[in-house]
Amino acid sequence: MLNIEIIPCLNDNYSYLLYDRDTNTVAIVDPSDFKACDQIISKKYNKLDYILNTHHHFDHVGGNEKLKEKYKSKILGYEIDKNRIPGIDICLKEKQNFKIGNTSFEVIFIPGHTKGHIAFHFKNEKIVFTGDTLFSLGCGKVFEGTNKQMFNSLNKLKNLPIDTKIYCGHEYTKKNLEFCLEYDSNNELLKKKSNWIYSKMESSLPTVPISIGEEKNTNIFLRCNEPSIKNALRLDNASEQEIFSKLRDLKDSF
Ligand code: ZN
Ligand code: FE
């Protein structure tokens, strides 16, 4: 059994503390900030076996070295980022399986936001950590890869079972909602969801996790084949991937 605790860090980042109860194994996904993470780790478990990084950006690896120093943790990241992830010990490969105690995950390679971005898919638990690739109602900016790579990466995530829970790297949901409503204004499920999002925001509660199924119905970046969206962009005959690129460009200046 795997416990997950959300740790809000910095302005709008989320780190995730994982606990494999059967084996008393502790791991953290993307420790943005040493202090915020350690406050909870030291109080709850006072140990940290593994640090999992989705990508090399500072707001995801900022706590790596101090946590490693304090807890002698092993740091895991994608192999091609071995020179960019601070303190990395274990270089993961695409589709590799790794165990946190008795709980295993598979590495999904999802480049686009960065060249070495990965997701951690816990198949049995139906959980995926998507970093800055898939957010609730949005997707990450394409910094190092191409729009095509990002599109393909999102498709990999979109094809996971619909009841898979998504834990993403940032709380960007409100801003993402505004963008989705702009170009997918007739989506009833999206409108329904907006009330739920505003109530979470009012209580300062996270809008994660969300499910793949929900996102397929409401996240515009996963709906690039919808005729109504193509029409709203006045690109009725464009391909799914062209619609994605257009939306990504529009979102960059939204
Ligand atoms: Zn990032
Ligand atoms: Fe980030």
mmCIF file of C-alpha atoms and ligand atoms in Angstrom:
data_model
loop_
_atom_site.group_PDB
_atom_site.id
_atom_site.type_symbol
_atom_site.label_atom_id
_atom_site.label_comp_id
_atom_site.label_asym_id
_atom_site.label_seq_id
_atom_site.Cartn_x
_atom_site.Cartn_y
_atom_site.Cartn_z
ATOM 1 C CA MET A 1 0.000 0.000 0.000
ATOM 2 C CA LEU A 2 1.215 3.435 -0.957
ATOM 3 C CA ASN A 3 0.390 6.625 0.957
ATOM 4 C CA ILE A 4 0.740 9.949 -0.832
ATOM 5 C CA GLU A 5 0.996 13.327 0.842
ATOM 6 C CA ILE A 6 0.923 16.581 -1.090
ATOM 7 C CA ILE A 7 3.545 19.126 0.010
ATOM 8 C CA PRO A 8 2.956 22.643 -1.360
ATOM 9 C CA CYS A 9 6.323 24.298 -2.104
ATOM 10 C CA LEU A 10 7.522 27.688 -3.346
ATOM 11 C CA ASN A 11 4.737 29.672 -5.045
ATOM 12 C CA ASP A 12 2.689 26.999 -6.743
ATOM 13 C CA ASN A 13 4.768 23.813 -6.846
ATOM 14 C CA TYR A 14 3.733 20.455 -5.468
ATOM 15 C CA SER A 15 6.140 17.886 -4.095
ATOM 16 C CA TYR A 16 4.759 14.467 -3.230
ATOM 17 C CA LEU A 17 5.805 12.339 -0.292
ATOM 18 C CA LEU A 18 5.353 8.608 -0.859
ATOM 19 C CA TYR A 19 5.251 5.961 1.837
ATOM 20 C CA ASP A 20 5.239 2.232 1.175
ATOM 21 C CA ARG A 21 3.621 0.991 4.355
ATOM 22 C CA ASP A 22 4.540 -2.678 4.021
ATOM 23 C CA THR A 23 8.255 -2.003 3.920
ATOM 24 C CA ASN A 24 8.526 1.386 5.668
ATOM 25 C CA THR A 25 10.096 2.873 2.539
ATOM 26 C CA VAL A 26 9.875 6.631 1.966
ATOM 27 C CA ALA A 27 10.322 8.553 -1.279
ATOM 28 C CA ILE A 28 9.651 12.025 -2.555
ATOM 29 C CA VAL A 29 8.775 13.229 -6.047
ATOM 30 C CA ASP A 30 10.309 16.570 -7.122
ATOM 31 C CA PRO A 31 11.380 18.116 -3.820
ATOM 32 C CA SER A 32 11.270 21.779 -4.800
ATOM 33 C CA ASP A 33 12.367 23.171 -1.501
ATOM 34 C CA PHE A 34 14.353 21.561 1.307
ATOM 35 C CA LYS A 35 12.668 23.352 4.195
ATOM 36 C CA ALA A 36 9.060 22.728 3.193
ATOM 37 C CA CYS A 37 9.756 19.057 2.463
ATOM 38 C CA ASP A 38 11.942 18.383 5.452
ATOM 39 C CA GLN A 39 9.442 19.861 7.875
ATOM 40 C CA ILE A 40 7.069 17.050 7.010
ATOM 41 C CA ILE A 41 9.628 14.281 6.429
ATOM 42 C CA SER A 42 11.393 14.841 9.751
ATOM 43 C CA LYS A 43 8.138 14.884 11.667
ATOM 44 C CA LYS A 44 6.437 11.930 9.986
ATOM 45 C CA TYR A 45 9.126 9.417 9.065
ATOM 46 C CA ASN A 46 12.541 10.898 9.808
ATOM 47 C CA LYS A 47 13.902 8.970 6.836
ATOM 48 C CA LEU A 48 13.948 9.351 3.077
ATOM 49 C CA ASP A 49 15.090 6.453 0.918
ATOM 50 C CA TYR A 50 14.555 7.842 -2.571
ATOM 51 C CA ILE A 51 14.242 11.158 -4.372
ATOM 52 C CA LEU A 52 12.483 10.960 -7.755
ATOM 53 C CA ASN A 53 12.918 13.796 -10.240
ATOM 54 C CA THR A 54 10.659 14.261 -13.272
ATOM 55 C CA HIS A 55 13.067 16.781 -14.836
ATOM 56 C CA HIS A 56 16.016 19.014 -14.098
ATOM 57 C CA HIS A 57 14.365 22.402 -13.479
ATOM 58 C CA PHE A 58 15.281 24.095 -10.222
ATOM 59 C CA ASP A 59 11.720 24.186 -8.934
ATOM 60 C CA HIS A 60 11.728 20.356 -9.047
ATOM 61 C CA VAL A 61 15.221 19.473 -7.832
ATOM 62 C CA GLY A 62 15.913 22.391 -5.453
ATOM 63 C CA GLY A 63 15.763 20.198 -2.346
ATOM 64 C CA ASN A 64 17.807 17.284 -3.758
ATOM 65 C CA GLU A 65 21.203 17.880 -2.278
ATOM 66 C CA LYS A 66 20.262 18.935 1.224
ATOM 67 C CA LEU A 67 17.788 16.071 1.574
ATOM 68 C CA LYS A 68 20.382 13.604 0.285
ATOM 69 C CA GLU A 69 22.943 14.944 2.717
ATOM 70 C CA LYS A 70 20.580 14.663 5.670
ATOM 71 C CA TYR A 71 18.936 11.298 4.900
ATOM 72 C CA LYS A 72 21.496 9.572 2.636
ATOM 73 C CA SER A 73 18.748 9.206 0.033
ATOM 74 C CA LYS A 74 19.311 7.834 -3.463
ATOM 75 C CA ILE A 75 18.403 10.269 -6.238
ATOM 76 C CA LEU A 76 16.712 8.966 -9.391
ATOM 77 C CA GLY A 77 16.414 10.770 -12.705
ATOM 78 C CA TYR A 78 16.430 10.143 -16.429
ATOM 79 C CA GLU A 79 19.709 8.949 -17.922
ATOM 80 C CA ILE A 80 20.170 11.779 -20.407
ATOM 81 C CA ASP A 81 19.884 14.311 -17.585
ATOM 82 C CA LYS A 82 22.653 12.755 -15.529
ATOM 83 C CA ASN A 83 24.691 15.951 -15.757
ATOM 84 C CA ARG A 84 21.796 18.240 -14.918
ATOM 85 C CA ILE A 85 20.063 16.565 -11.971
ATOM 86 C CA PRO A 86 21.920 17.496 -8.783
ATOM 87 C CA GLY A 87 23.242 14.492 -6.853
ATOM 88 C CA ILE A 88 21.807 11.847 -9.187
ATOM 89 C CA ASP A 89 22.680 8.251 -8.176
ATOM 90 C CA ILE A 90 20.437 6.067 -10.323
ATOM 91 C CA CYS A 91 19.955 6.782 -14.035
ATOM 92 C CA LEU A 92 16.573 5.549 -15.220
ATOM 93 C CA LYS A 93 15.797 4.363 -18.734
ATOM 94 C CA GLU A 94 12.598 4.488 -20.754
ATOM 95 C CA LYS A 95 10.077 1.842 -19.624
ATOM 96 C CA GLN A 96 12.348 0.771 -16.777
ATOM 97 C CA ASN A 97 10.627 -0.596 -13.700
ATOM 98 C CA PHE A 98 11.796 0.393 -10.248
ATOM 99 C CA LYS A 99 10.557 -0.457 -6.777
ATOM 100 C CA ILE A 100 9.835 1.782 -3.815
ATOM 101 C CA GLY A 101 9.746 -1.013 -1.256
ATOM 102 C CA ASN A 102 7.084 -3.356 -2.610
ATOM 103 C CA THR A 103 5.505 -0.748 -4.853
ATOM 104 C CA SER A 104 6.777 -0.560 -8.391
ATOM 105 C CA PHE A 105 6.566 2.134 -11.030
ATOM 106 C CA GLU A 106 7.418 2.345 -14.700
ATOM 107 C CA VAL A 107 9.307 5.214 -16.319
ATOM 108 C CA ILE A 108 7.445 6.924 -19.160
ATOM 109 C CA PHE A 109 9.674 9.114 -21.339
ATOM 110 C CA ILE A 110 7.764 12.313 -22.153
ATOM 111 C CA PRO A 111 10.104 14.912 -23.721
ATOM 112 C CA GLY A 112 8.972 18.377 -24.780
ATOM 113 C CA HIS A 113 9.050 20.621 -21.711
ATOM 114 C CA THR A 114 12.652 19.459 -21.364
ATOM 115 C CA LYS A 115 14.655 16.908 -23.342
ATOM 116 C CA GLY A 116 14.785 14.424 -20.486
ATOM 117 C CA HIS A 117 11.366 14.751 -18.872
ATOM 118 C CA ILE A 118 9.841 11.561 -17.453
ATOM 119 C CA ALA A 119 6.681 10.477 -15.654
ATOM 120 C CA PHE A 120 6.459 7.855 -12.909
ATOM 121 C CA HIS A 121 3.600 5.449 -13.500
ATOM 122 C CA PHE A 122 2.490 3.290 -10.589
ATOM 123 C CA LYS A 123 0.355 0.865 -12.562
ATOM 124 C CA ASN A 124 -1.122 -1.174 -9.729
ATOM 125 C CA GLU A 125 -1.965 1.925 -7.725
ATOM 126 C CA LYS A 126 -3.265 3.688 -10.856
ATOM 127 C CA ILE A 127 -1.218 6.779 -10.192
ATOM 128 C CA VAL A 128 1.029 8.869 -12.431
ATOM 129 C CA PHE A 129 3.354 11.743 -11.544
ATOM 130 C CA THR A 130 3.501 14.001 -14.594
ATOM 131 C CA GLY A 131 5.806 16.859 -13.514
ATOM 132 C CA ASP A 132 5.532 19.800 -15.905
ATOM 133 C CA THR A 133 4.155 17.845 -18.872
ATOM 134 C CA LEU A 134 0.489 17.325 -18.043
ATOM 135 C CA PHE A 135 -1.254 19.685 -15.615
ATOM 136 C CA SER A 136 -4.879 19.824 -14.618
ATOM 137 C CA LEU A 137 -6.512 21.472 -17.656
ATOM 138 C CA GLY A 138 -3.165 22.325 -19.208
ATOM 139 C CA CYS A 139 0.269 21.236 -20.294
ATOM 140 C CA GLY A 140 3.798 22.485 -19.768
ATOM 141 C CA LYS A 141 5.570 25.038 -21.920
ATOM 142 C CA VAL A 142 7.757 23.572 -24.640
ATOM 143 C CA PHE A 143 11.207 24.784 -23.589
ATOM 144 C CA GLU A 144 13.726 22.276 -24.940
ATOM 145 C CA GLY A 145 11.819 19.928 -27.218
ATOM 146 C CA THR A 146 9.412 20.463 -30.098
ATOM 147 C CA ASN A 147 5.642 20.849 -30.157
ATOM 148 C CA LYS A 148 5.537 17.484 -31.900
ATOM 149 C CA GLN A 149 7.404 15.828 -29.028
ATOM 150 C CA MET A 150 5.090 17.422 -26.489
ATOM 151 C CA PHE A 151 2.042 16.321 -28.472
ATOM 152 C CA ASN A 152 3.324 12.737 -28.579
ATOM 153 C CA SER A 153 4.189 12.807 -24.887
ATOM 154 C CA LEU A 154 0.697 13.983 -23.973
ATOM 155 C CA ASN A 155 -0.737 11.199 -26.105
ATOM 156 C CA LYS A 156 1.244 8.639 -24.115
ATOM 157 C CA LEU A 157 -0.330 9.958 -20.922
ATOM 158 C CA LYS A 158 -3.760 10.241 -22.501
ATOM 159 C CA ASN A 159 -3.634 6.529 -23.307
ATOM 160 C CA LEU A 160 -3.218 5.450 -19.686
ATOM 161 C CA PRO A 161 -6.330 3.859 -18.107
ATOM 162 C CA ILE A 162 -8.974 6.544 -17.527
ATOM 163 C CA ASP A 163 -9.124 5.946 -13.782
ATOM 164 C CA THR A 164 -5.404 6.734 -13.396
ATOM 165 C CA LYS A 165 -4.873 9.592 -10.944
ATOM 166 C CA ILE A 166 -2.620 12.428 -12.084
ATOM 167 C CA TYR A 167 -0.325 14.209 -9.648
ATOM 168 C CA CYS A 168 1.276 17.134 -11.471
ATOM 169 C CA GLY A 169 4.054 19.578 -10.647
ATOM 170 C CA HIS A 170 2.147 22.844 -10.255
ATOM 171 C CA GLU A 171 -1.150 24.329 -9.154
ATOM 172 C CA TYR A 172 -1.932 26.126 -12.410
ATOM 173 C CA THR A 173 -5.519 24.928 -12.632
ATOM 174 C CA LYS A 174 -7.356 28.260 -12.316
ATOM 175 C CA LYS A 175 -5.377 29.965 -15.044
ATOM 176 C CA ASN A 176 -5.613 26.841 -17.208
ATOM 177 C CA LEU A 177 -9.379 26.772 -16.711
ATOM 178 C CA GLU A 178 -9.678 30.336 -18.049
ATOM 179 C CA PHE A 179 -7.782 29.327 -21.187
ATOM 180 C CA CYS A 180 -9.879 26.175 -21.734
ATOM 181 C CA LEU A 181 -13.117 28.172 -21.335
ATOM 182 C CA GLU A 182 -11.936 30.635 -23.967
ATOM 183 C CA TYR A 183 -11.687 28.050 -26.768
ATOM 184 C CA ASP A 184 -13.906 25.221 -25.488
ATOM 185 C CA SER A 185 -16.764 27.379 -24.261
ATOM 186 C CA ASN A 186 -19.563 24.908 -24.977
ATOM 187 C CA ASN A 187 -18.015 22.097 -22.966
ATOM 188 C CA GLU A 188 -20.607 21.368 -20.261
ATOM 189 C CA LEU A 189 -18.249 19.148 -18.245
ATOM 190 C CA LEU A 190 -15.716 21.958 -18.182
ATOM 191 C CA LYS A 191 -18.305 24.450 -16.933
ATOM 192 C CA LYS A 192 -19.373 22.019 -14.252
ATOM 193 C CA LYS A 193 -15.788 21.533 -13.212
ATOM 194 C CA SER A 194 -15.156 25.271 -12.919
ATOM 195 C CA ASN A 195 -17.436 25.508 -9.860
ATOM 196 C CA TRP A 196 -15.532 22.716 -8.199
ATOM 197 C CA ILE A 197 -12.207 24.424 -8.992
ATOM 198 C CA TYR A 198 -13.326 27.773 -7.574
ATOM 199 C CA SER A 199 -14.507 26.137 -4.366
ATOM 200 C CA LYS A 200 -11.110 24.451 -3.950
ATOM 201 C CA MET A 201 -9.319 27.746 -4.594
ATOM 202 C CA GLU A 202 -11.459 29.556 -2.031
ATOM 203 C CA SER A 203 -10.479 27.022 0.613
ATOM 204 C CA SER A 204 -6.823 27.054 -0.520
ATOM 205 C CA LEU A 205 -7.015 23.347 -1.293
ATOM 206 C CA PRO A 206 -5.134 21.563 -4.091
ATOM 207 C CA THR A 207 -7.051 20.686 -7.257
ATOM 208 C CA VAL A 208 -4.968 17.513 -7.593
ATOM 209 C CA PRO A 209 -5.191 14.629 -8.087
ATOM 210 C CA ILE A 210 -7.426 14.506 -11.141
ATOM 211 C CA SER A 211 -8.072 11.513 -13.362
ATOM 212 C CA ILE A 212 -7.025 10.837 -16.938
ATOM 213 C CA GLY A 213 -10.709 10.380 -17.779
ATOM 214 C CA GLU A 214 -11.626 13.818 -16.410
ATOM 215 C CA GLU A 215 -8.745 15.436 -18.243
ATOM 216 C CA LYS A 216 -9.706 13.818 -21.541
ATOM 217 C CA ASN A 217 -13.109 15.449 -21.142
ATOM 218 C CA THR A 218 -11.962 18.888 -20.028
ATOM 219 C CA ASN A 219 -8.288 19.598 -20.813
ATOM 220 C CA ILE A 220 -8.216 21.383 -24.162
ATOM 221 C CA PHE A 221 -4.699 20.112 -24.933
ATOM 222 C CA LEU A 222 -6.067 16.550 -24.885
ATOM 223 C CA ARG A 223 -9.034 17.512 -27.054
ATOM 224 C CA CYS A 224 -7.285 18.747 -30.193
ATOM 225 C CA ASN A 225 -9.434 16.534 -32.410
ATOM 226 C CA GLU A 226 -12.744 18.082 -31.298
ATOM 227 C CA PRO A 227 -14.489 19.775 -34.246
ATOM 228 C CA SER A 228 -15.897 22.512 -31.974
ATOM 229 C CA ILE A 229 -12.400 23.450 -30.822
ATOM 230 C CA LYS A 230 -11.012 23.414 -34.359
ATOM 231 C CA ASN A 231 -13.917 25.646 -35.302
ATOM 232 C CA ALA A 232 -13.315 28.068 -32.425
ATOM 233 C CA LEU A 233 -9.754 28.453 -33.740
ATOM 234 C CA ARG A 234 -11.025 28.804 -37.322
ATOM 235 C CA LEU A 235 -8.863 25.845 -38.293
ATOM 236 C CA ASP A 236 -11.555 23.324 -39.226
ATOM 237 C CA ASN A 237 -9.311 21.299 -41.516
ATOM 238 C CA ALA A 238 -6.166 21.313 -39.433
ATOM 239 C CA SER A 239 -4.652 18.120 -38.049
ATOM 240 C CA GLU A 240 -4.791 17.263 -34.365
ATOM 241 C CA GLN A 241 -1.134 18.120 -34.022
ATOM 242 C CA GLU A 242 -1.511 21.468 -35.767
ATOM 243 C CA ILE A 243 -4.330 22.338 -33.371
ATOM 244 C CA PHE A 244 -2.077 21.411 -30.476
ATOM 245 C CA SER A 245 0.689 23.730 -31.725
ATOM 246 C CA LYS A 246 -1.773 26.558 -32.224
ATOM 247 C CA LEU A 247 -3.164 26.146 -28.708
ATOM 248 C CA ARG A 248 0.323 25.942 -27.207
ATOM 249 C CA ASP A 249 1.278 29.207 -28.954
ATOM 250 C CA LEU A 250 -1.913 30.919 -27.838
ATOM 251 C CA LYS A 251 -1.444 29.760 -24.267
ATOM 252 C CA ASP A 252 2.121 31.108 -24.179
ATOM 253 C CA SER A 253 0.760 34.623 -24.542
ATOM 254 C CA PHE A 254 -2.544 34.161 -22.701
HETATM 255 ZN ZN ZN B 1 9.759 22.627 -15.383
HETATM 256 FE FE FE B 2 8.093 23.511 -12.817
#
